[in-house]
Coordinates of C-alpha atoms in Angstrom, one line a residue:
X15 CA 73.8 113.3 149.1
X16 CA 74.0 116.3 147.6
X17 CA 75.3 115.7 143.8
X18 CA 76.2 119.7 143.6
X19 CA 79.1 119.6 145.4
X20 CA 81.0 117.4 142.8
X21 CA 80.1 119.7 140.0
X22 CA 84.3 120.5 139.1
X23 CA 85.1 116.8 139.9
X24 CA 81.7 115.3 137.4
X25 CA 83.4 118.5 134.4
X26 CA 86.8 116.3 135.3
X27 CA 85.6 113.1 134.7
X28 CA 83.4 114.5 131.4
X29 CA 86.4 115.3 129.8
X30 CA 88.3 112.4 130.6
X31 CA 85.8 109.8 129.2
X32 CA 84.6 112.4 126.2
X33 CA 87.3 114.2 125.1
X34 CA 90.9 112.5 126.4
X35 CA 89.6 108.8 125.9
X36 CA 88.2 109.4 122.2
X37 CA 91.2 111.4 121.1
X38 CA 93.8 108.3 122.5
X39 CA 91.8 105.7 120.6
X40 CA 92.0 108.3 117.6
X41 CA 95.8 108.0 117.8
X42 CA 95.8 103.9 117.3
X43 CA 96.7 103.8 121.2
X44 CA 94.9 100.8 122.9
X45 CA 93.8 101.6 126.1
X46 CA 93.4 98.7 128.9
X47 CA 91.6 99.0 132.6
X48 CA 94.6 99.7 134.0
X49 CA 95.8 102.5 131.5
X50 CA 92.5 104.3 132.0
X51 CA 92.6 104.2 135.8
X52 CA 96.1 105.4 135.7
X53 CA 94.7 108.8 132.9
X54 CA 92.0 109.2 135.5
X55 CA 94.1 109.3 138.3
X56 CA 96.9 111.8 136.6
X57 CA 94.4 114.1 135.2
X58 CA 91.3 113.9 138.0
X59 CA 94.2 114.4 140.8
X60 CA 95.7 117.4 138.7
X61 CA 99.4 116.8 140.0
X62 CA 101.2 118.3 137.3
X63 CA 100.3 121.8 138.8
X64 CA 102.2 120.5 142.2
X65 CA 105.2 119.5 140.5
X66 CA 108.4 121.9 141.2
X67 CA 110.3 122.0 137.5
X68 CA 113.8 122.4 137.8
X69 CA 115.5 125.4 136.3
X70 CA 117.6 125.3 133.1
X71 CA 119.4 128.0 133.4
X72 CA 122.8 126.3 134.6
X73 CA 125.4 124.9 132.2
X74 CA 125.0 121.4 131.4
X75 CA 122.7 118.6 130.4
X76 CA 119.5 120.1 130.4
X77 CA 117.5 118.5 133.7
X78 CA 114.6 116.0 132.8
X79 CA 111.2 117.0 133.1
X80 CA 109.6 116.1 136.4
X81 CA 106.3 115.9 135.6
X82 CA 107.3 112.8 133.4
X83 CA 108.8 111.0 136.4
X84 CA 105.5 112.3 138.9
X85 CA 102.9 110.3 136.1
X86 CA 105.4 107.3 135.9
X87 CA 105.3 106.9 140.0
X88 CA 101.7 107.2 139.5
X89 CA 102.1 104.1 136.9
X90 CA 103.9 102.5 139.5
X91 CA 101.1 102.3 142.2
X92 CA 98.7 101.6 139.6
X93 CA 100.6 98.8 138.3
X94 CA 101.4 98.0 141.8
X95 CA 104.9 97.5 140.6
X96 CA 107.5 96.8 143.4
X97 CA 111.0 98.2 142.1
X98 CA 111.9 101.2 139.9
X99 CA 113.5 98.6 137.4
X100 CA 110.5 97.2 137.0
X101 CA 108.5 100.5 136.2
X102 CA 111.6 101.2 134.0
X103 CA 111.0 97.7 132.1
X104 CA 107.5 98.2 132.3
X105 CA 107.9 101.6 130.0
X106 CA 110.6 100.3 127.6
X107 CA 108.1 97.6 126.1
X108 CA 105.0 99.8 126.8
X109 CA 104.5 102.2 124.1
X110 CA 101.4 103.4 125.3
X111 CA 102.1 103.5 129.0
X112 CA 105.1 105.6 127.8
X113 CA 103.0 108.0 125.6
X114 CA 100.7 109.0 128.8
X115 CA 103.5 109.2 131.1
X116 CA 105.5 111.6 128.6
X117 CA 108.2 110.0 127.4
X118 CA 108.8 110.6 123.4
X119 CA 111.0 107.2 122.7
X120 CA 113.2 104.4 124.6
X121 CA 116.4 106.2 123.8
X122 CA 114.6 109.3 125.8
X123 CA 114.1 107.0 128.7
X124 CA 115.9 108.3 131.7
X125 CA 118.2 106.0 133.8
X126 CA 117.5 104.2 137.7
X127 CA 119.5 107.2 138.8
X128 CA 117.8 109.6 137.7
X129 CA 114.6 108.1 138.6
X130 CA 116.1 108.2 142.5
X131 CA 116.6 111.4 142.2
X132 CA 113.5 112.8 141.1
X133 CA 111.8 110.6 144.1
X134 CA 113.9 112.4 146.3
X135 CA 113.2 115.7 145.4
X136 CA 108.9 114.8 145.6
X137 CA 109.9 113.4 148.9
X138 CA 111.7 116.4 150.0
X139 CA 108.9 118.7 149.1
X140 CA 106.1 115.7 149.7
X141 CA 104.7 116.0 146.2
X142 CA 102.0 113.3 146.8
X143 CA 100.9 114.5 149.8
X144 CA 100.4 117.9 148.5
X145 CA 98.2 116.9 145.6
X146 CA 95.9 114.7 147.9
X147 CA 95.4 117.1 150.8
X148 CA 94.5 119.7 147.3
X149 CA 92.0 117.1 146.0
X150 CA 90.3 116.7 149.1
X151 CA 90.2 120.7 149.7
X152 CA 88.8 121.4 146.5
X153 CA 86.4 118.1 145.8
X154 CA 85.0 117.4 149.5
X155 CA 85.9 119.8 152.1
X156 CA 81.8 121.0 151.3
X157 CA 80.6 117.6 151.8
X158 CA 78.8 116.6 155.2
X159 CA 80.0 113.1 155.8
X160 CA 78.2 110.9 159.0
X161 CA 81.3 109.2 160.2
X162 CA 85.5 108.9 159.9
X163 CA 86.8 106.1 160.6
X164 CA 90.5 105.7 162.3
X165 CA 93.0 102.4 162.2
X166 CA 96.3 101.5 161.3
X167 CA 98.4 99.0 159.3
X168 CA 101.5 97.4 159.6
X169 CA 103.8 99.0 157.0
X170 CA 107.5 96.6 157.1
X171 CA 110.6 97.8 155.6
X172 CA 113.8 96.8 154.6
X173 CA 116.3 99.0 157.0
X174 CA 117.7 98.5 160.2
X175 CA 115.9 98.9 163.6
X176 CA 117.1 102.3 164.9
X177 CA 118.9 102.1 168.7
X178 CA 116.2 104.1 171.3
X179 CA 118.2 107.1 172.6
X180 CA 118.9 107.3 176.4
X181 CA 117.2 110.8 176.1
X182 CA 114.4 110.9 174.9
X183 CA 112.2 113.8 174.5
X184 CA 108.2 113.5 175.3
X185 CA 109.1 110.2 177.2
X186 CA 105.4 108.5 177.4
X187 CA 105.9 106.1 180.0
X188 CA 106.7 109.3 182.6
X189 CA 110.4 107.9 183.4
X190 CA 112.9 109.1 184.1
X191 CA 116.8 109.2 182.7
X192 CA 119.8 107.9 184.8
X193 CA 118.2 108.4 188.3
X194 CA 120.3 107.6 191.1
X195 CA 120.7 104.6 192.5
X196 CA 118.7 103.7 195.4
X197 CA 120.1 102.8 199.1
X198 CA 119.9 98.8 200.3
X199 CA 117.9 98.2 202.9
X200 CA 114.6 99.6 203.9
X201 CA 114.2 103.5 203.7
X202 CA 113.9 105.1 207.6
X203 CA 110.7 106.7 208.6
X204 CA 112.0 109.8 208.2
X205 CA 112.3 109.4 204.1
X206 CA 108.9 107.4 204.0
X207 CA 107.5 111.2 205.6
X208 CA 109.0 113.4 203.1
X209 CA 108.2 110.7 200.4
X210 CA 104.4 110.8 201.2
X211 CA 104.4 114.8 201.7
X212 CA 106.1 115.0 198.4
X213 CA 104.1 112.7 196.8
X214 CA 100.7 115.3 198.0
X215 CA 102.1 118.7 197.0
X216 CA 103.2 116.9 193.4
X217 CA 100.5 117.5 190.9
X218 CA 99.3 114.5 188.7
X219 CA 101.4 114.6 185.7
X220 CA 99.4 114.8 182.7
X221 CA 99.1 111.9 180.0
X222 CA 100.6 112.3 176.5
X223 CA 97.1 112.2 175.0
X224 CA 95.9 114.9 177.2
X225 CA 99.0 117.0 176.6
X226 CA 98.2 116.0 172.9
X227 CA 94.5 118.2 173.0
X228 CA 96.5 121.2 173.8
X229 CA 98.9 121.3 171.0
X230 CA 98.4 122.0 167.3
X231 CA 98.7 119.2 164.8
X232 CA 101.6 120.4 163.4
X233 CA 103.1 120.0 167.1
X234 CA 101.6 116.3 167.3
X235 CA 103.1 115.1 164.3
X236 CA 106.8 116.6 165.1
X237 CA 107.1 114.9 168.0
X238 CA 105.8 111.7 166.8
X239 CA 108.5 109.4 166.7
X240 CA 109.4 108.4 162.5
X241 CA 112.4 105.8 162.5
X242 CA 112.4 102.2 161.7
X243 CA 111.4 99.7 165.0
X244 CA 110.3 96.7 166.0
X245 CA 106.6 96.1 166.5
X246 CA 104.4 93.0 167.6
X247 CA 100.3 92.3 167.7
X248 CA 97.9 89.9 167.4
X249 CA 96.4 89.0 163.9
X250 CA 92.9 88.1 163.0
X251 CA 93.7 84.4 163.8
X252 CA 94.8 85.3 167.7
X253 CA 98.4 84.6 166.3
X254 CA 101.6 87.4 167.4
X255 CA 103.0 88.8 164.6
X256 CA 106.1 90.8 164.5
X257 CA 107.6 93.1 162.1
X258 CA 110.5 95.8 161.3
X259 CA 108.8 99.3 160.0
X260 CA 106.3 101.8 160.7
X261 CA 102.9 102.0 160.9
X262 CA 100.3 104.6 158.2
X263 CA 97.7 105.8 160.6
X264 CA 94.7 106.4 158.0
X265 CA 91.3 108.1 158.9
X266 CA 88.3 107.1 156.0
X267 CA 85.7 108.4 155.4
X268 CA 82.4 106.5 153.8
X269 CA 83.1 105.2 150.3
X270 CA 86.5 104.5 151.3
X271 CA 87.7 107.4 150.6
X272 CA 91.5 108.2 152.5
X273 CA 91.3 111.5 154.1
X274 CA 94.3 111.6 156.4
X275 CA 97.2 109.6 157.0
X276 CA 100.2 109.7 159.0
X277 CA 103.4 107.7 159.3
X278 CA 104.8 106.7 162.6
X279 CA 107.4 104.1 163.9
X280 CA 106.0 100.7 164.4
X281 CA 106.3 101.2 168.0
X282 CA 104.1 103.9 168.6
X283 CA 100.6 102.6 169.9
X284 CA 97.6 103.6 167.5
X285 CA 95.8 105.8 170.3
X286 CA 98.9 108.6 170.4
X287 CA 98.0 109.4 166.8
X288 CA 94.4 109.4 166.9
X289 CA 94.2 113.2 168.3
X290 CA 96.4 115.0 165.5
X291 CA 94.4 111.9 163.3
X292 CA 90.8 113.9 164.3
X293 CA 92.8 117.4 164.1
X294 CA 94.1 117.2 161.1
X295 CA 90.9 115.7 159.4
X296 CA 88.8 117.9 160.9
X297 CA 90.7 120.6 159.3
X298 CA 89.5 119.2 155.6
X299 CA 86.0 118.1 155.8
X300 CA 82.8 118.2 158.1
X301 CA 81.4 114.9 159.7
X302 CA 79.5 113.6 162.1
X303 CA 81.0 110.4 164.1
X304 CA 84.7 109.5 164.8
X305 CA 85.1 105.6 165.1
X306 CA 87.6 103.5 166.0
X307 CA 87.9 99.8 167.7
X308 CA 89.1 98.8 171.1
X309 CA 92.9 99.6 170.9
X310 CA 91.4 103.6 171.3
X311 CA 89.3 103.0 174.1
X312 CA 90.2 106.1 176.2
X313 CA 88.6 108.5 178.2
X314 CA 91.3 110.9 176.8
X315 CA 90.3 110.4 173.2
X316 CA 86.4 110.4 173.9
X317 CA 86.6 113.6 175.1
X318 CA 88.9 115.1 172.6
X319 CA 86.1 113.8 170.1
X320 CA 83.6 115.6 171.6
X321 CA 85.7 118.9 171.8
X322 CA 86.4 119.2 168.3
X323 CA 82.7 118.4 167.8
X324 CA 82.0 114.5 167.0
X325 CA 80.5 112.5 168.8
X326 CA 82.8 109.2 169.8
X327 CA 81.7 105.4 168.9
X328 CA 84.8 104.0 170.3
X329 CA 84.6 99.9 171.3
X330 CA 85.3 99.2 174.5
X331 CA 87.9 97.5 176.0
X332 CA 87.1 95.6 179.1
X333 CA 90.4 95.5 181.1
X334 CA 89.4 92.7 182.9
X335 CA 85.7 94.1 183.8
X336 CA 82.5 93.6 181.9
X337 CA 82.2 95.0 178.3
X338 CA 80.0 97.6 177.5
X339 CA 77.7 96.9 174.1
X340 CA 77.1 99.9 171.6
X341 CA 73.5 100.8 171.7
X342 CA 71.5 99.5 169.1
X343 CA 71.4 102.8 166.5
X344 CA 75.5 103.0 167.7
X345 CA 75.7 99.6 166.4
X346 CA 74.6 99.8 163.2
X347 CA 76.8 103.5 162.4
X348 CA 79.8 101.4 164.2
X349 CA 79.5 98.6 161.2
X350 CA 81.0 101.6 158.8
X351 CA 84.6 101.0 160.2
X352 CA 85.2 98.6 158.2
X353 CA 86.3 100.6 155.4
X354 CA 89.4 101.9 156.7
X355 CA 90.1 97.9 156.6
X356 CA 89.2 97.6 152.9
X357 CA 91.7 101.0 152.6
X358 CA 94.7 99.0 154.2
X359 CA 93.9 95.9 151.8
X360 CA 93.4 98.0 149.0
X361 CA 96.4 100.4 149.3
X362 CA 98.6 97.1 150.0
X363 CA 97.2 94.3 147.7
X364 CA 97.0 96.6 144.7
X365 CA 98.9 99.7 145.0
X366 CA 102.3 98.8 146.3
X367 CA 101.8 98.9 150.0
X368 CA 103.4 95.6 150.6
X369 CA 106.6 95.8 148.9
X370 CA 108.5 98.8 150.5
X371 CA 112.3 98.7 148.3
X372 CA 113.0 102.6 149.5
X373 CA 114.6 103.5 153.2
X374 CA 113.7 106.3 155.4
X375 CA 110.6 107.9 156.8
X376 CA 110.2 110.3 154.3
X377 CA 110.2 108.3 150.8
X378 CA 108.5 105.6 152.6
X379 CA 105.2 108.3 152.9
X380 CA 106.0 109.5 149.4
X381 CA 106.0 105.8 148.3
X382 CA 102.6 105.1 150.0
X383 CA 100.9 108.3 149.5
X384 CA 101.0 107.5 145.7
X385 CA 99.0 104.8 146.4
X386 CA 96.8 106.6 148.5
X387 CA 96.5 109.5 146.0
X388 CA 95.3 106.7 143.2
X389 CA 92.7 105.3 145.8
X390 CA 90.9 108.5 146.4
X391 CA 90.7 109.0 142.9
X392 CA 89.1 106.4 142.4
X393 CA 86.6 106.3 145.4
X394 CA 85.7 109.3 145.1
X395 CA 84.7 109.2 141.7
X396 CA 82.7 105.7 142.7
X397 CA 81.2 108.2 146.0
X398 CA 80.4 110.8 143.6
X399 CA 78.7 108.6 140.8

């Protein structure tokens, strides 16, 4: 690895650990794990330069500062805190989480409300997003990594299951809407002709994925469905489990570090977000293998791999025929995969991606991008060191 290429994100941590740290304990301010995970992660991931300040300039109470509430949502993932009451507790008593995060004094402390309101304004303008995709320009996009890997999580919410629409747009399964009924009986010879004729001039329609390949990523994602929906799948036990939300499709690189992610509803099957998955990561660094498990075993997705210059270690899914084993050097890249699962338990054990309070595609990503933001803080640093 080639140290050189984390020269900015080494200065970062210097000054963290010999400059902010010392000057803390210098102030009587005790300083826990957690408190200097949460300074790293504020100052490493530079978010304060993201944050849109609202203008003063209107008659009234003078508007909050927003970079206060941007470090106290970081607190929130890093305490893994579930509600905004708690983080709003959790600064009241903590005088030094309140220091860091801004706040001068309790009676300074901002309401729920206004807490709700500054989330939906960083969801609006996808705050956390906007940092991470920055860290990962400016720390790694020069790094050569040897493989990505791709998966998804289950990501359960606390909102109703949207009604699907009788029109729907992109329809996947290649149905059609309100077709006319058919006549009893069997159809006369004369139909079965023009059936079969018809059925030779029509060209093969084309499959979502492939249709995917042509399209930008911005395109992929649009028309990726993003409401609330019921969802079902086997667990590591062989065991269905069903639940009500989305899924985070994530792509990881080595040291479990979160490159990509995107949001999708719980319906949607992993492989129609693996293409603007590979797209959109391939836009931000350079690396060598894309890997996935069985549920991606496509022709479709091999191939889109190998256009946009990877080579594909995909398992593969039998389908009632006889499985075909990895060669013995694929083998032992393939074992990398499992850090995207150490990413899923990590972003929902420790950094609030099990406890989702907030409703609606939108804050949900800002919710869990937090936590992805502190991860690849601190896995990076880890990769780096």
């Amino acid at each position: 690895m080639n140290t050189t290429e984390f020269n900015r994100l080494m200065q970062l941590n210097f000054y963290v650990h010999n400059s902010l740290f010392p000057f803390l304990l210098n102030q009587d301010i005790v300083l826990t794990d957690k408190l200097r995970e949460l300074i790293k992660a504020i100052e490493i991931s530079e978010i304060d330069k993201f944050v849109r300040l609202k203008s003063k300039g209107f008659a009234g109470r003078p508007p909050a500062d927003r970079i206060q509430f941007a470090r106290a949502f970081i607190a929130k993932a890093v305490f893994n805190l579930s509600t905004t009451n708690q983080l709003i507790e959790r600064l009241t008593y903590d005088n030094t989480l309140r220091v860091i995060c801004g706040f001068s004094t309790t009676h300074n402390l901002p309401d729920k409300s206004s807490f709700s309101r500054a989330f939906k304004e960083f969801s609006e303008y996808k705050l956390p997003e906007i940092t991470h995709q920055s860290f990962i320009k400016n720390h790694l996009s020069n790094v050569l990594f040897e493989s990505v890997s791709h998966d998804s999580t289950a990501i359960e919410s606390r909102e109703k299951a949207i009604k699907k629409s009788k029109e729907i747009e992109g329809n996947t399964n290649n149905t059609t809407v309100d077709e006319p009924k058919k006549k009893r009986g069997r159809p006369s010879k004369e139909a079965l002709e023009k059936k079969k004729m018809m059925q030779q001039i029509q060209e093969t329609p084309i499959s979502f994925i492939d249709a995917q390949r042509k399209k930008s990523v911005a395109e992929n994602i649009q028309n990726l469905p993003k409401v609330a929906a019921y969802s079902c799948k086997k667990n590591s036990k062989g065991f269905k489990t069903t639940w009500l939300g989305y899924k985070l499709h994530i792509s990881t690189a080595p040291g479990d570090i979160p490159i990509s992610c995107i949001l999708t509803s719980a319906s949607v099957h992993d492989s129609q977000v693996m293409v603007p998955l590979m797209q959109e990561t391939t836009s931000k660094i350079d690396y060598c293998y894309d890997l996935a498990d069985a549920g991606y075993c496509s022709k479709s997705l091999r191939e889109a791999s190998l256009e946009l210059g990877h080579v594909p270690l995909i398992d593969h899914n039998p389908r009632r025929a006889d499985k075909k084993e990895f060669e013995a050097f694929e083998a032992i890249k393939y074992k990398a995969r499992s850090g995207v699962e150490r990413v899923n338990a990590h972003l929902k054990d420790f950094h609030g991606g099990r406890n989702i309070w907030v409703k609606g595609a939108e804050k949900v990503m800002t919710h869990l991008m937090f936590g992805v933001l502190v991860i690849t803080v601190e896995q990076t640093l880890r990769f780096a060191t």
